């Protein structure tokens, strides 16, 4: 991240680096995106292998499909509601320590990824450099997942488990805040 | 942990240098160096080379070698085609070609299953063709043009080798997880931009 930031500062806000910077910042500037992405990583770490790698792999790939729908102008109803629900659901499963079969976890994460991808995709056509923009927002999304995974490793300790589940509850609460337009 | 730190430092150096070279911050080094850093300045090429490096890095050295040769040969063919034919130099489908095969490669990285050698040799070949075609300099003639293209050929192989070695250094279980996740990022990026190109 630091290395890319140096490149961003070396250029003005257009071209590849400018597009990358704009795309990179996009997921980071929306709290609803941020908490849902962190929750994906938290849940992956909480569930352990193979969810640890499967969920952060499924999310960007399905998000890309949602993004393609957004780019193509295919309407998806209630995108913002879907994003808020993703925070509620993903935060909730962490808070309540839900351990479904791995395919259920992958499907749940994949469904919500479509909403997040659609939101990004609708903004993509106006980007100065679409490839760099998409690379930026995909990497930022992935780094948020990795942040969640890093926090999720706290579950190796008993007190850490409490902290992680508490974080899940906070994420779900933020989701409710967005759902009812309190945030 | 030391391996990770070394890998991160090399990656940071590569990324930071990309930004500096793009400004022409090394005047006097000539067209060869311009061509050498060119693969880092073209987003579609970066995505494709990163995806291929991840795939090659997941293999053993012996299995990776044919893919590297394939990439080199194909890049040379692509560069030659772009040098000899204005039609190929200006072909508009190069980004799409690179992104399609970058997307496929990213899926294979994420799946992380053993592959028959012809599969990743073929992917390397197609990405090499795209990289070669993308390496046609505008406004350069004669020896300057040849120097730039030679630099692009060497640079394509060098950056792939560097990144592939980084990936091969990730022996730990979580390092392999990161490689698979980054592979999925390359696929995601390719799918979205291809959608955008189809719409246009």
Coordinates of C-alpha atoms in Angstrom, one line a residue:
Chain A
X1 CA 0.0 0.0 0.0
X2 CA 2.8 2.4 0.9
X3 CA 4.6 1.6 -2.3
X4 CA 1.6 2.4 -4.4
X5 CA 1.0 5.6 -2.4
X6 CA 4.5 6.8 -3.5
X7 CA 3.6 6.2 -7.1
X8 CA 0.3 8.1 -6.6
X9 CA 2.1 11.1 -5.3
X10 CA 4.6 11.1 -8.1
X11 CA 1.9 11.6 -10.7
X12 CA -1.0 14.0 -11.1
X13 CA -4.5 12.6 -10.8
X14 CA -4.9 11.2 -14.3
X15 CA -3.5 8.3 -16.3
X16 CA -2.8 4.8 -14.8
X17 CA -1.7 5.9 -11.3
X18 CA -4.4 8.5 -10.9
X19 CA -7.0 6.0 -12.0
X20 CA -5.6 3.4 -9.6
X21 CA -5.7 5.9 -6.7
X22 CA -9.3 6.8 -7.4
X23 CA -10.3 3.2 -7.6
X24 CA -8.2 2.3 -4.5
X25 CA -9.9 5.0 -2.4
X26 CA -13.5 4.2 -3.6
X27 CA -14.1 1.2 -1.3
X28 CA -12.2 2.8 1.6
X29 CA -14.4 5.9 1.6
X30 CA -17.7 4.1 2.2
X31 CA -18.1 2.8 5.7
X32 CA -20.8 0.3 4.6
X33 CA -18.3 -1.2 2.1
X34 CA -15.4 -1.2 4.6
X35 CA -17.3 -3.0 7.4
X36 CA -18.7 -5.7 5.1
X37 CA -15.3 -6.4 3.6
X38 CA -13.7 -6.7 7.0
X39 CA -16.5 -9.0 8.0
X40 CA -15.8 -11.3 5.1
X41 CA -12.2 -11.6 6.3
X42 CA -13.2 -12.0 9.9
X43 CA -15.6 -14.8 9.0
X44 CA -13.0 -16.5 6.8
X45 CA -10.5 -16.5 9.7
X46 CA -13.2 -17.6 12.1
X47 CA -14.2 -20.6 10.0
X48 CA -10.6 -21.6 9.2
X49 CA -9.5 -23.6 6.2
X50 CA -10.8 -23.7 3.5
X51 CA -13.0 -20.7 4.2
X52 CA -9.9 -18.7 4.9
X53 CA -8.9 -18.6 1.3
X54 CA -12.3 -19.5 -0.3
X55 CA -14.3 -16.5 0.9
X56 CA -11.7 -13.8 -0.1
X57 CA -11.4 -15.5 -3.5
X58 CA -15.2 -15.9 -4.1
X59 CA -15.9 -12.3 -3.1
X60 CA -13.9 -10.5 -5.8
X61 CA -14.7 -12.9 -8.5
X62 CA -18.5 -12.6 -7.9
X63 CA -18.1 -8.9 -7.2
X64 CA -16.6 -8.6 -10.8
X65 CA -19.8 -10.1 -12.1
X66 CA -21.9 -7.5 -10.2
X67 CA -19.5 -4.9 -11.5
X68 CA -20.0 -6.1 -15.1
X69 CA -23.8 -5.8 -14.6
X70 CA -23.3 -2.3 -13.3
X71 CA -21.0 -1.4 -16.2
X72 CA -23.5 -2.8 -18.7
X73 CA -26.3 -0.7 -17.1
X74 CA -28.3 -3.7 -16.0
X75 CA -30.4 -2.4 -13.1
X76 CA -30.2 -4.2 -9.8
X77 CA -32.9 -3.1 -7.3
X78 CA -32.1 -2.0 -3.8
X79 CA -28.3 -2.0 -4.2
X80 CA -27.8 0.1 -1.1
X81 CA -30.2 -2.0 0.9
X82 CA -28.2 -5.1 -0.2
X83 CA -25.0 -3.6 0.9
X84 CA -26.4 -2.7 4.3
X85 CA -27.8 -6.2 4.7
X86 CA -24.4 -7.6 3.8
X87 CA -23.0 -5.8 6.9
X88 CA -25.8 -7.0 9.1
X89 CA -25.6 -10.6 7.9
X90 CA -21.9 -11.0 7.7
X91 CA -21.4 -9.1 11.0
X92 CA -24.2 -11.2 12.5
X93 CA -22.7 -14.6 11.6
X94 CA -19.4 -13.5 13.2
X95 CA -21.2 -12.2 16.3
X96 CA -23.2 -15.4 16.7
X97 CA -20.3 -17.6 15.7
X98 CA -22.3 -19.3 12.9
X99 CA -20.5 -22.2 11.3
X100 CA -22.5 -23.3 8.3
X101 CA -21.2 -25.7 5.6
X102 CA -18.5 -24.1 3.5
X103 CA -20.7 -23.9 0.4
X104 CA -23.4 -22.0 2.3
X105 CA -20.8 -19.5 3.5
X106 CA -19.5 -19.1 -0.1
X107 CA -23.0 -18.6 -1.5
X108 CA -23.9 -16.0 1.1
X109 CA -20.7 -14.1 0.5
X110 CA -21.2 -14.4 -3.2
X111 CA -24.7 -13.0 -3.2
X112 CA -23.7 -9.9 -1.2
X113 CA -20.6 -9.5 -3.5
X114 CA -23.0 -8.8 -6.4
X115 CA -24.4 -5.7 -4.7
X116 CA -21.0 -4.3 -3.8
X117 CA -19.7 -5.0 -7.3
X118 CA -22.7 -3.3 -8.9
X119 CA -22.2 -0.2 -6.8
X120 CA -18.5 0.0 -8.0
X121 CA -19.4 -0.9 -11.6
X122 CA -21.9 1.9 -12.1
X123 CA -19.1 4.4 -11.3
X124 CA -16.4 2.7 -13.5
X125 CA -17.3 4.1 -16.9
X126 CA -16.5 7.6 -15.7
X127 CA -13.1 6.7 -14.5
X128 CA -10.1 8.3 -16.3
X129 CA -8.4 4.9 -16.6
X130 CA -10.8 2.0 -16.1
X131 CA -8.2 -0.8 -15.9
X132 CA -6.2 1.1 -13.2
X133 CA -9.4 2.1 -11.5
X134 CA -10.8 -1.5 -11.3
X135 CA -7.3 -2.8 -10.2
X136 CA -7.4 -0.2 -7.5
X137 CA -10.8 -1.0 -6.1
X138 CA -10.3 -4.7 -6.4
X139 CA -7.0 -4.5 -4.5
X140 CA -8.4 -2.2 -1.8
X141 CA -11.3 -4.6 -1.4
X142 CA -8.9 -7.5 -1.0
X143 CA -6.7 -5.7 1.5
X144 CA -9.8 -5.0 3.6
X145 CA -10.5 -8.8 3.5
X146 CA -6.9 -9.4 4.6
X147 CA -7.4 -6.9 7.4
X148 CA -10.4 -8.8 8.6
X149 CA -8.4 -12.1 8.4
X150 CA -5.6 -10.5 10.4
X151 CA -8.2 -9.5 13.1
X152 CA -9.8 -12.9 12.8
X153 CA -6.6 -14.6 13.9
X154 CA -7.3 -13.2 17.4
X155 CA -9.7 -16.1 17.7
X156 CA -6.7 -18.3 18.6
X157 CA -7.1 -16.8 22.1
X158 CA -10.2 -17.0 24.3
X159 CA -10.3 -13.3 24.9
X160 CA -9.6 -12.7 21.2
X161 CA -12.7 -14.7 20.4
X162 CA -14.8 -12.3 22.5
X163 CA -13.2 -9.3 20.7
X164 CA -13.8 -10.8 17.3
X165 CA -17.4 -11.6 18.0
X166 CA -17.9 -8.2 19.5
X167 CA -16.5 -6.7 16.3
X168 CA -19.0 -8.7 14.3
X169 CA -21.8 -7.2 16.5
X170 CA -20.4 -3.7 15.8
X171 CA -20.4 -4.4 12.1
X172 CA -24.0 -5.7 12.2
X173 CA -25.0 -2.6 14.2
X174 CA -23.4 -0.3 11.5
X175 CA -25.3 -2.3 8.9
X176 CA -28.5 -1.5 10.7
X177 CA -27.5 2.1 10.9
X178 CA -27.2 2.2 7.1
X179 CA -30.4 0.2 6.5
X180 CA -32.4 2.7 8.5
X181 CA -30.5 5.7 7.2
X182 CA -29.1 6.6 10.7
X183 CA -25.6 6.9 9.3
Chain B
X1 CA 8.8 -14.0 8.3
X2 CA 12.2 -13.0 6.9
X3 CA 11.2 -14.3 3.5
X4 CA 8.0 -12.3 3.6
X5 CA 9.9 -9.2 4.5
X6 CA 12.3 -9.7 1.7
X7 CA 9.5 -10.3 -0.7
X8 CA 7.6 -7.3 0.4
X9 CA 10.7 -5.1 0.1
X10 CA 11.4 -6.3 -3.4
X11 CA 7.8 -5.8 -4.4
X12 CA 7.8 -2.3 -2.9
X13 CA 11.0 -1.5 -4.8
X14 CA 9.5 -2.7 -8.0
X15 CA 6.3 -0.7 -7.5
X16 CA 8.0 2.4 -6.4
X17 CA 10.4 2.3 -9.3
X18 CA 7.5 1.9 -11.7
X19 CA 6.2 5.3 -10.7
X20 CA 9.6 7.0 -11.0
X21 CA 10.5 5.6 -14.4
X22 CA 7.2 6.5 -15.8
X23 CA 8.2 10.1 -15.5
X24 CA 11.3 9.6 -17.5
X25 CA 13.3 10.2 -14.3
X26 CA 16.3 8.5 -15.8
X27 CA 17.2 10.7 -18.7
X28 CA 20.0 9.5 -20.9
X29 CA 19.4 5.8 -20.3
X30 CA 17.9 5.5 -23.7
X31 CA 15.1 3.7 -25.5
X32 CA 16.1 0.2 -24.3
X33 CA 15.3 1.2 -20.7
X34 CA 12.1 2.9 -21.9
X35 CA 11.1 -0.4 -23.4
X36 CA 12.3 -2.3 -20.3
X37 CA 9.9 -0.5 -18.0
X38 CA 7.1 -0.3 -20.6
X39 CA 5.4 -3.5 -19.3
X40 CA 4.9 -1.8 -15.9
X41 CA 3.2 1.2 -17.5
X42 CA 0.5 -0.6 -19.4
X43 CA -2.3 -1.7 -17.0
X44 CA -3.6 -4.6 -19.1
X45 CA 0.0 -5.9 -19.4
X46 CA 0.6 -5.5 -15.7
X47 CA -2.6 -7.5 -14.8
X48 CA -1.7 -10.2 -17.3
X49 CA 2.0 -10.5 -16.2
X50 CA 1.1 -10.5 -12.5
X51 CA -1.5 -13.3 -13.1
X52 CA 1.0 -15.3 -15.1
X53 CA 3.7 -14.7 -12.6
X54 CA 1.4 -16.0 -9.9
X55 CA 0.7 -19.1 -11.9
X56 CA 4.3 -19.7 -12.9
X57 CA 5.4 -19.1 -9.3
X58 CA 3.0 -21.8 -8.0
X59 CA 4.9 -24.4 -10.1
X60 CA 8.2 -25.9 -9.5
X61 CA 11.2 -24.4 -11.4
X62 CA 11.3 -27.4 -13.8
X63 CA 7.6 -27.0 -14.6
X64 CA 7.8 -23.2 -14.8
X65 CA 10.6 -23.2 -17.3
X66 CA 8.6 -24.0 -20.5
X67 CA 6.1 -21.2 -19.7
X68 CA 8.9 -18.7 -19.4
X69 CA 10.4 -19.8 -22.8
X70 CA 6.9 -19.7 -24.3
X71 CA 6.4 -16.1 -23.0
X72 CA 9.7 -15.1 -24.4
X73 CA 9.1 -16.6 -27.8
X74 CA 5.6 -15.2 -28.1
X75 CA 6.6 -11.7 -26.9
X76 CA 9.3 -11.8 -29.6
X77 CA 6.7 -12.8 -32.2
X78 CA 4.3 -10.1 -31.0
X79 CA 7.1 -7.4 -31.1
X80 CA 8.2 -8.5 -34.6
X81 CA 4.6 -8.4 -35.8
X82 CA 4.1 -4.9 -34.4
X83 CA 7.4 -3.8 -35.8
X84 CA 6.7 -5.1 -39.3
X85 CA 3.1 -4.3 -39.7
X86 CA 1.3 -1.0 -38.8
X87 CA -1.9 -3.0 -38.8
X88 CA -0.7 -5.2 -35.9
X89 CA 0.9 -2.3 -34.2
X90 CA -2.4 -0.4 -34.1
X91 CA -4.6 -3.4 -33.4
X92 CA -7.3 -2.4 -30.9
X93 CA -7.9 -5.9 -29.5
X94 CA -4.6 -6.2 -27.6
X95 CA -6.0 -5.1 -24.2
X96 CA -8.9 -7.5 -24.6
X97 CA -6.6 -10.3 -25.5
X98 CA -4.4 -9.7 -22.5
X99 CA -7.4 -9.3 -20.1
X100 CA -9.2 -12.5 -21.3
X101 CA -6.1 -14.6 -20.7
X102 CA -5.3 -12.7 -17.5
X103 CA -8.8 -13.6 -16.2
X104 CA -8.4 -17.2 -17.1
X105 CA -5.0 -17.3 -15.5
X106 CA -6.3 -15.7 -12.3
X107 CA -9.0 -18.4 -12.0
X108 CA -6.3 -21.1 -12.3
X109 CA -4.2 -19.4 -9.7
X110 CA -7.2 -19.2 -7.3
X111 CA -8.1 -22.9 -7.9
X112 CA -4.4 -23.8 -7.3
X113 CA -4.6 -27.3 -8.8
X114 CA -1.7 -29.1 -10.7
X115 CA -2.0 -28.3 -14.4
X116 CA -0.8 -30.0 -17.5
X117 CA 2.3 -28.2 -18.8
X118 CA 0.6 -27.3 -22.1
X119 CA -2.1 -25.3 -20.3
X120 CA 0.2 -22.7 -18.7
X121 CA 2.6 -22.8 -21.7
X122 CA -0.4 -21.9 -23.9
X123 CA -1.5 -19.1 -21.5
X124 CA 2.0 -17.8 -21.4
X125 CA 2.1 -17.8 -25.2
X126 CA -1.1 -15.8 -25.6
X127 CA -0.1 -13.3 -22.9
X128 CA 3.3 -13.0 -24.6
X129 CA 1.6 -12.2 -28.0
X130 CA -0.4 -9.5 -26.3
X131 CA 2.6 -8.1 -24.5
X132 CA 4.6 -8.0 -27.7
X133 CA 1.9 -6.3 -29.7
X134 CA 1.4 -3.8 -26.9
X135 CA 5.1 -2.9 -27.0
X136 CA 5.1 -0.9 -30.2
X137 CA 6.4 2.6 -29.4
X138 CA 4.7 5.6 -31.0
X139 CA 7.0 8.2 -32.7
X140 CA 10.2 6.1 -32.7
X141 CA 11.9 5.0 -35.9
X142 CA 14.9 2.9 -36.9
X143 CA 17.4 1.9 -34.2
X144 CA 15.5 3.8 -31.5
X145 CA 12.4 1.7 -32.2
X146 CA 14.4 -1.6 -32.2
X147 CA 16.1 -0.6 -29.0
X148 CA 12.7 0.1 -27.3
X149 CA 11.2 -3.2 -28.5
X150 CA 14.3 -5.2 -27.4
X151 CA 14.0 -3.5 -24.0
X152 CA 10.3 -4.4 -23.9
X153 CA 11.1 -8.1 -24.6
X154 CA 13.8 -8.3 -22.0
X155 CA 11.6 -6.3 -19.5
X156 CA 8.6 -8.6 -20.0
X157 CA 10.7 -11.6 -19.1
X158 CA 12.6 -9.9 -16.3
X159 CA 9.4 -8.6 -14.5
X160 CA 7.8 -12.0 -14.9
X161 CA 10.9 -13.7 -13.5
X162 CA 11.1 -11.3 -10.5
X163 CA 7.4 -11.7 -9.6
X164 CA 7.5 -15.4 -10.2
X165 CA 10.5 -15.8 -7.8
X166 CA 8.6 -13.7 -5.2
X167 CA 5.7 -16.1 -5.4
X168 CA 7.9 -19.1 -5.2
X169 CA 9.3 -17.7 -2.0
X170 CA 5.9 -18.0 -0.4
X171 CA 6.3 -21.4 1.1
X172 CA 4.1 -20.9 4.1
X173 CA 0.5 -21.9 4.1
X174 CA -0.8 -18.3 4.5
X175 CA 1.6 -17.1 1.7
X176 CA -0.1 -19.6 -0.6
X177 CA -3.5 -18.2 0.5
X178 CA -2.3 -14.7 -0.4
X179 CA -1.2 -15.9 -3.9
X180 CA -4.6 -17.4 -4.6
X181 CA -6.4 -14.3 -3.4
X182 CA -4.3 -12.1 -5.5
X183 CA -5.0 -14.4 -8.5
X184 CA -8.7 -13.8 -7.9
X185 CA -8.1 -10.0 -7.9
X186 CA -6.6 -10.3 -11.4
X187 CA -9.6 -12.2 -12.7
X188 CA -12.0 -9.7 -11.1
X189 CA -10.2 -6.7 -12.6
X190 CA -10.1 -8.4 -16.0
X191 CA -13.8 -9.3 -16.0
X192 CA -14.9 -5.7 -15.1
X193 CA -12.7 -4.0 -17.7
X194 CA -13.7 -6.5 -20.4
X195 CA -17.4 -5.7 -19.6
X196 CA -16.5 -2.0 -20.0
X197 CA -14.8 -2.6 -23.4
X198 CA -17.8 -4.7 -24.6
X199 CA -20.1 -1.9 -23.7
X200 CA -18.0 0.6 -25.7

